[in-house]
PDB file of C-alpha atoms in Angstrom:
ATOM      1  CA  UNK A   1      -0.060  -0.052  -0.078  1.00  0.00           C
ATOM      2  CA  UNK A   2       2.479   2.610  -1.285  1.00  0.00           C
ATOM      3  CA  UNK A   3       0.061   4.887  -3.003  1.00  0.00           C
ATOM      4  CA  UNK A   4      -1.376   7.860  -1.068  1.00  0.00           C
ATOM      5  CA  UNK A   5      -4.880   6.990  -2.741  1.00  0.00           C
ATOM      6  CA  UNK A   6      -4.942   3.605  -1.020  1.00  0.00           C
ATOM      7  CA  UNK A   7      -3.357   5.003   2.137  1.00  0.00           C
ATOM      8  CA  UNK A   8      -3.748   8.603   2.724  1.00  0.00           C
ATOM      9  CA  UNK A   9      -3.005   8.306   6.316  1.00  0.00           C
ATOM     10  CA  UNK A  10       0.641   8.467   5.734  1.00  0.00           C
ATOM     11  CA  UNK A  11       0.063  12.187   5.064  1.00  0.00           C
ATOM     12  CA  UNK A  12      -2.912  13.066   7.064  1.00  0.00           C
ATOM     13  CA  UNK A  13      -3.848  12.008  10.700  1.00  0.00           C
ATOM     14  CA  UNK A  14      -4.961  13.396  13.997  1.00  0.00           C
ATOM     15  CA  UNK A  15      -6.845  16.587  14.423  1.00  0.00           C
ATOM     16  CA  UNK A  16      -6.573  17.535  10.731  1.00  0.00           C
ATOM     17  CA  UNK A  17      -8.057  14.204   9.547  1.00  0.00           C
ATOM     18  CA  UNK A  18     -10.741  14.481  12.242  1.00  0.00           C
ATOM     19  CA  UNK A  19     -11.742  17.951  11.131  1.00  0.00           C
ATOM     20  CA  UNK A  20     -12.050  16.859   7.481  1.00  0.00           C
ATOM     21  CA  UNK A  21     -13.733  13.688   8.538  1.00  0.00           C
ATOM     22  CA  UNK A  22     -16.425  15.449  10.424  1.00  0.00           C
ATOM     23  CA  UNK A  23     -17.164  17.577   7.491  1.00  0.00           C
ATOM     24  CA  UNK A  24     -17.390  14.365   5.223  1.00  0.00           C
ATOM     25  CA  UNK A  25     -19.783  12.794   7.839  1.00  0.00           C
ATOM     26  CA  UNK A  26     -21.900  15.924   7.907  1.00  0.00           C
ATOM     27  CA  UNK A  27     -22.131  15.882   4.119  1.00  0.00           C
ATOM     28  CA  UNK A  28     -23.223  12.163   4.014  1.00  0.00           C
ATOM     29  CA  UNK A  29     -25.936  12.971   6.691  1.00  0.00           C
ATOM     30  CA  UNK A  30     -27.008  15.759   4.446  1.00  0.00           C
ATOM     31  CA  UNK A  31     -27.129  13.778   1.274  1.00  0.00           C
ATOM     32  CA  UNK A  32     -28.706  10.763   2.959  1.00  0.00           C
ATOM     33  CA  UNK A  33     -31.444  13.092   4.483  1.00  0.00           C
ATOM     34  CA  UNK A  34     -32.036  14.931   1.216  1.00  0.00           C
ATOM     35  CA  UNK A  35     -32.440  11.470  -0.616  1.00  0.00           C
ATOM     36  CA  UNK A  36     -34.769  10.076   1.944  1.00  0.00           C
ATOM     37  CA  UNK A  37     -32.303   7.348   2.812  1.00  0.00           C
ATOM     38  CA  UNK A  38     -30.336   6.199   5.856  1.00  0.00           C
ATOM     39  CA  UNK A  39     -27.302   3.973   6.446  1.00  0.00           C
ATOM     40  CA  UNK A  40     -29.400   1.257   8.208  1.00  0.00           C
ATOM     41  CA  UNK A  41     -26.592  -1.168   8.452  1.00  0.00           C
ATOM     42  CA  UNK A  42     -22.771  -0.871   8.853  1.00  0.00           C
ATOM     43  CA  UNK A  43     -22.419  -1.427   4.897  1.00  0.00           C
ATOM     44  CA  UNK A  44     -26.041  -0.956   3.982  1.00  0.00           C
ATOM     45  CA  UNK A  45     -28.195   2.059   2.811  1.00  0.00           C
ATOM     46  CA  UNK A  46     -31.900   2.004   2.631  1.00  0.00           C
ATOM     47  CA  UNK A  47     -35.036   4.024   2.554  1.00  0.00           C
ATOM     48  CA  UNK A  48     -35.673   6.175   5.629  1.00  0.00           C
ATOM     49  CA  UNK A  49     -38.987   4.773   7.142  1.00  0.00           C
ATOM     50  CA  UNK A  50     -41.949   7.094   7.298  1.00  0.00           C
ATOM     51  CA  UNK A  51     -41.654   9.411  10.149  1.00  0.00           C
ATOM     52  CA  UNK A  52     -37.900   9.145  10.051  1.00  0.00           C
ATOM     53  CA  UNK A  53     -35.920  12.214  11.599  1.00  0.00           C
ATOM     54  CA  UNK A  54     -32.811  13.895  10.679  1.00  0.00           C
ATOM     55  CA  UNK A  55     -31.443  13.254  14.196  1.00  0.00           C
ATOM     56  CA  UNK A  56     -31.954   9.491  13.466  1.00  0.00           C
ATOM     57  CA  UNK A  57     -29.937   9.754  10.244  1.00  0.00           C
ATOM     58  CA  UNK A  58     -27.215  11.688  12.086  1.00  0.00           C
ATOM     59  CA  UNK A  59     -26.960   9.211  15.071  1.00  0.00           C
ATOM     60  CA  UNK A  60     -26.706   6.165  12.849  1.00  0.00           C
ATOM     61  CA  UNK A  61     -24.082   7.769  10.557  1.00  0.00           C
ATOM     62  CA  UNK A  62     -21.974   8.975  13.661  1.00  0.00           C
ATOM     63  CA  UNK A  63     -22.421   5.562  15.197  1.00  0.00           C
ATOM     64  CA  UNK A  64     -21.249   3.741  12.175  1.00  0.00           C
ATOM     65  CA  UNK A  65     -18.135   5.911  12.081  1.00  0.00           C
ATOM     66  CA  UNK A  66     -17.463   5.715  15.929  1.00  0.00           C
ATOM     67  CA  UNK A  67     -18.239   2.156  16.727  1.00  0.00           C
ATOM     68  CA  UNK A  68     -15.708   0.595  14.322  1.00  0.00           C
ATOM     69  CA  UNK A  69     -13.164   3.203  15.195  1.00  0.00           C
ATOM     70  CA  UNK A  70     -13.524   2.328  18.860  1.00  0.00           C
ATOM     71  CA  UNK A  71     -13.457  -1.337  18.263  1.00  0.00           C
ATOM     72  CA  UNK A  72     -10.316  -1.204  15.960  1.00  0.00           C
ATOM     73  CA  UNK A  73      -8.727   1.149  18.470  1.00  0.00           C
ATOM     74  CA  UNK A  74      -9.179  -1.522  21.233  1.00  0.00           C
ATOM     75  CA  UNK A  75      -7.825  -4.004  19.118  1.00  0.00           C
ATOM     76  CA  UNK A  76      -4.767  -1.855  18.305  1.00  0.00           C
ATOM     77  CA  UNK A  77      -4.268  -1.251  22.166  1.00  0.00           C
ATOM     78  CA  UNK A  78      -4.240  -5.070  22.531  1.00  0.00           C
ATOM     79  CA  UNK A  79      -2.006  -5.774  19.652  1.00  0.00           C
ATOM     80  CA  UNK A  80       0.515  -2.899  19.311  1.00  0.00           C
ATOM     81  CA  UNK A  81       3.573  -2.332  21.445  1.00  0.00           C
ATOM     82  CA  UNK A  82       3.532   1.327  20.376  1.00  0.00           C
ATOM     83  CA  UNK A  83       1.648   4.196  22.160  1.00  0.00           C
ATOM     84  CA  UNK A  84      -1.445   4.611  20.266  1.00  0.00           C
ATOM     85  CA  UNK A  85      -3.290   8.049  20.277  1.00  0.00           C
ATOM     86  CA  UNK A  86      -7.169   7.908  20.031  1.00  0.00           C
ATOM     87  CA  UNK A  87      -7.226  11.225  18.162  1.00  0.00           C
ATOM     88  CA  UNK A  88      -5.269   9.277  15.281  1.00  0.00           C
ATOM     89  CA  UNK A  89      -7.809   6.417  15.242  1.00  0.00           C
ATOM     90  CA  UNK A  90     -10.816   8.898  15.380  1.00  0.00           C
ATOM     91  CA  UNK A  91      -9.316  11.188  12.708  1.00  0.00           C
ATOM     92  CA  UNK A  92      -8.336   8.597  10.212  1.00  0.00           C
ATOM     93  CA  UNK A  93     -11.576   6.574  10.323  1.00  0.00           C
ATOM     94  CA  UNK A  94     -13.461   9.861  10.156  1.00  0.00           C
ATOM     95  CA  UNK A  95     -11.359  10.766   7.084  1.00  0.00           C
ATOM     96  CA  UNK A  96     -12.286   7.415   5.480  1.00  0.00           C
ATOM     97  CA  UNK A  97     -15.898   8.483   5.635  1.00  0.00           C
ATOM     98  CA  UNK A  98     -15.031  10.563   2.541  1.00  0.00           C
ATOM     99  CA  UNK A  99     -15.851   7.395   0.583  1.00  0.00           C
ATOM    100  CA  UNK A 100     -19.432   7.263   1.933  1.00  0.00           C
ATOM    101  CA  UNK A 101     -20.056  10.504   0.075  1.00  0.00           C
ATOM    102  CA  UNK A 102     -19.824   9.101  -3.612  1.00  0.00           C
ATOM    103  CA  UNK A 103     -21.886   5.965  -2.449  1.00  0.00           C
ATOM    104  CA  UNK A 104     -24.765   8.210  -1.378  1.00  0.00           C
ATOM    105  CA  UNK A 105     -24.249  10.972  -3.741  1.00  0.00           C
ATOM    106  CA  UNK A 106     -26.097   9.017  -6.433  1.00  0.00           C
ATOM    107  CA  UNK A 107     -29.048   8.289  -4.169  1.00  0.00           C
ATOM    108  CA  UNK A 108     -30.986  11.552  -4.861  1.00  0.00           C
ATOM    109  CA  UNK A 109     -30.877  10.743  -8.560  1.00  0.00           C
ATOM    110  CA  UNK A 110     -32.190   7.045  -8.136  1.00  0.00           C
ATOM    111  CA  UNK A 111     -35.712   6.285  -7.261  1.00  0.00           C
ATOM    112  CA  UNK A 112     -34.676   3.768  -4.580  1.00  0.00           C
ATOM    113  CA  UNK A 113     -38.241   2.727  -3.870  1.00  0.00           C
ATOM    114  CA  UNK A 114     -38.584   1.585  -7.597  1.00  0.00           C
ATOM    115  CA  UNK A 115     -34.866   0.348  -8.104  1.00  0.00           C
ATOM    116  CA  UNK A 116     -36.195  -2.616 -10.069  1.00  0.00           C
ATOM    117  CA  UNK A 117     -37.597  -0.406 -12.752  1.00  0.00           C
ATOM    118  CA  UNK A 118     -34.049   0.912 -13.524  1.00  0.00           C
ATOM    119  CA  UNK A 119     -32.604  -0.379 -16.717  1.00  0.00           C
ATOM    120  CA  UNK A 120     -30.235  -3.271 -16.010  1.00  0.00           C
ATOM    121  CA  UNK A 121     -27.290  -1.542 -17.689  1.00  0.00           C
ATOM    122  CA  UNK A 122     -27.814   1.399 -15.257  1.00  0.00           C
ATOM    123  CA  UNK A 123     -28.221  -0.915 -12.305  1.00  0.00           C
ATOM    124  CA  UNK A 124     -25.129  -2.639 -13.048  1.00  0.00           C
ATOM    125  CA  UNK A 125     -23.160   0.505 -13.517  1.00  0.00           C
ATOM    126  CA  UNK A 126     -24.579   1.677 -10.106  1.00  0.00           C
ATOM    127  CA  UNK A 127     -23.734  -1.701  -8.559  1.00  0.00           C
ATOM    128  CA  UNK A 128     -20.093  -1.486  -9.983  1.00  0.00           C
ATOM    129  CA  UNK A 129     -19.753   2.136  -8.799  1.00  0.00           C
ATOM    130  CA  UNK A 130     -21.114   1.096  -5.159  1.00  0.00           C
ATOM    131  CA  UNK A 131     -18.696  -2.041  -5.069  1.00  0.00           C
ATOM    132  CA  UNK A 132     -15.702   0.144  -6.005  1.00  0.00           C
ATOM    133  CA  UNK A 133     -16.434   2.723  -3.324  1.00  0.00           C
ATOM    134  CA  UNK A 134     -17.054   0.153  -0.834  1.00  0.00           C
ATOM    135  CA  UNK A 135     -13.690  -1.728  -1.611  1.00  0.00           C
ATOM    136  CA  UNK A 136     -11.598   1.540  -1.279  1.00  0.00           C
ATOM    137  CA  UNK A 137     -13.614   2.401   1.810  1.00  0.00           C
ATOM    138  CA  UNK A 138     -12.683  -0.937   3.524  1.00  0.00           C
ATOM    139  CA  UNK A 139      -9.000  -0.398   2.278  1.00  0.00           C
ATOM    140  CA  UNK A 140      -8.948   3.078   3.743  1.00  0.00           C
ATOM    141  CA  UNK A 141     -10.409   1.836   7.046  1.00  0.00           C
ATOM    142  CA  UNK A 142      -7.731  -0.991   7.230  1.00  0.00           C
ATOM    143  CA  UNK A 143      -5.067   1.573   6.395  1.00  0.00           C
ATOM    144  CA  UNK A 144      -6.485   3.804   9.187  1.00  0.00           C
ATOM    145  CA  UNK A 145      -6.266   0.847  11.630  1.00  0.00           C
ATOM    146  CA  UNK A 146      -2.809  -0.218  10.584  1.00  0.00           C
ATOM    147  CA  UNK A 147      -1.184   3.134  10.535  1.00  0.00           C
ATOM    148  CA  UNK A 148      -2.907   4.639  13.599  1.00  0.00           C
ATOM    149  CA  UNK A 149      -2.171   1.559  15.670  1.00  0.00           C
ATOM    150  CA  UNK A 150       1.203   0.515  14.137  1.00  0.00           C
ATOM    151  CA  UNK A 151      -0.102  -2.855  13.361  1.00  0.00           C
ATOM    152  CA  UNK A 152       0.320  -5.103  10.410  1.00  0.00           C
ATOM    153  CA  UNK A 153       0.586  -8.817   9.181  1.00  0.00           C
ATOM    154  CA  UNK A 154      -1.903 -11.528   9.565  1.00  0.00           C
ATOM    155  CA  UNK A 155      -2.877 -10.705  13.111  1.00  0.00           C
ATOM    156  CA  UNK A 156      -3.909  -7.178  12.065  1.00  0.00           C
ATOM    157  CA  UNK A 157      -5.938  -8.456   9.066  1.00  0.00           C
ATOM    158  CA  UNK A 158      -7.756 -10.998  11.093  1.00  0.00           C
ATOM    159  CA  UNK A 159      -8.620  -8.421  13.748  1.00  0.00           C
ATOM    160  CA  UNK A 160      -9.764  -5.935  11.097  1.00  0.00           C
ATOM    161  CA  UNK A 161     -11.973  -8.622   9.334  1.00  0.00           C
ATOM    162  CA  UNK A 162     -13.397  -9.826  12.638  1.00  0.00           C
ATOM    163  CA  UNK A 163     -14.568  -6.227  13.658  1.00  0.00           C
ATOM    164  CA  UNK A 164     -16.040  -5.884  10.080  1.00  0.00           C
ATOM    165  CA  UNK A 165     -17.960  -9.038  10.439  1.00  0.00           C
ATOM    166  CA  UNK A 166     -19.200  -8.191  13.866  1.00  0.00           C
ATOM    167  CA  UNK A 167     -20.328  -4.842  12.694  1.00  0.00           C
ATOM    168  CA  UNK A 168     -22.162  -6.227   9.666  1.00  0.00           C
ATOM    169  CA  UNK A 169     -23.886  -8.817  12.062  1.00  0.00           C
ATOM    170  CA  UNK A 170     -24.957  -6.513  14.858  1.00  0.00           C
ATOM    171  CA  UNK A 171     -25.631  -3.344  12.928  1.00  0.00           C
ATOM    172  CA  UNK A 172     -28.899  -4.212  11.792  1.00  0.00           C
ATOM    173  CA  UNK A 173     -30.083  -4.589  15.327  1.00  0.00           C
ATOM    174  CA  UNK A 174     -28.680  -1.191  16.222  1.00  0.00           C
ATOM    175  CA  UNK A 175     -30.638   0.469  13.274  1.00  0.00           C
ATOM    176  CA  UNK A 176     -33.855  -1.294  14.339  1.00  0.00           C
ATOM    177  CA  UNK A 177     -33.694   0.339  17.754  1.00  0.00           C
ATOM    178  CA  UNK A 178     -33.100   3.636  16.363  1.00  0.00           C
ATOM    179  CA  UNK A 179     -35.633   3.771  13.561  1.00  0.00           C
TER     180      UNK A 179
END
């Protein structure tokens, strides 16, 4: 991961990354709200239920940033011999939220309620776009974890994957409590 595109955290971290990341999170919240959607799972976006509020969209978006950041930070503390700063973990994972913006930016232009009426070629392009953004999002989050916690190798990959799997499994429950 030598490229700054796949690992921007070699050049930005800490408070600066956190400030940019909070702007990215706020932008994603605004885009989701305007499109009538919500991040209702760790890696899933769906329609905002009738009566859904802006605060619910915001709480879920912030939770899906903070929860992985704190879980990965805990793994890093347990695995690393280095002194780990929480501001670096929070900042880099917040900055990685930039990749959520292109994933949700298309939602105001897509009738999500009638997605099956979209021509197949457009649906395929949309799926490929979302998949590419998701892959880079996960790569950035792994890089955020590896750089911020000074970890690497098989143990770091296993810890990262385990956290991602746990988040995917339990995030739906969290969303159902808040929506």
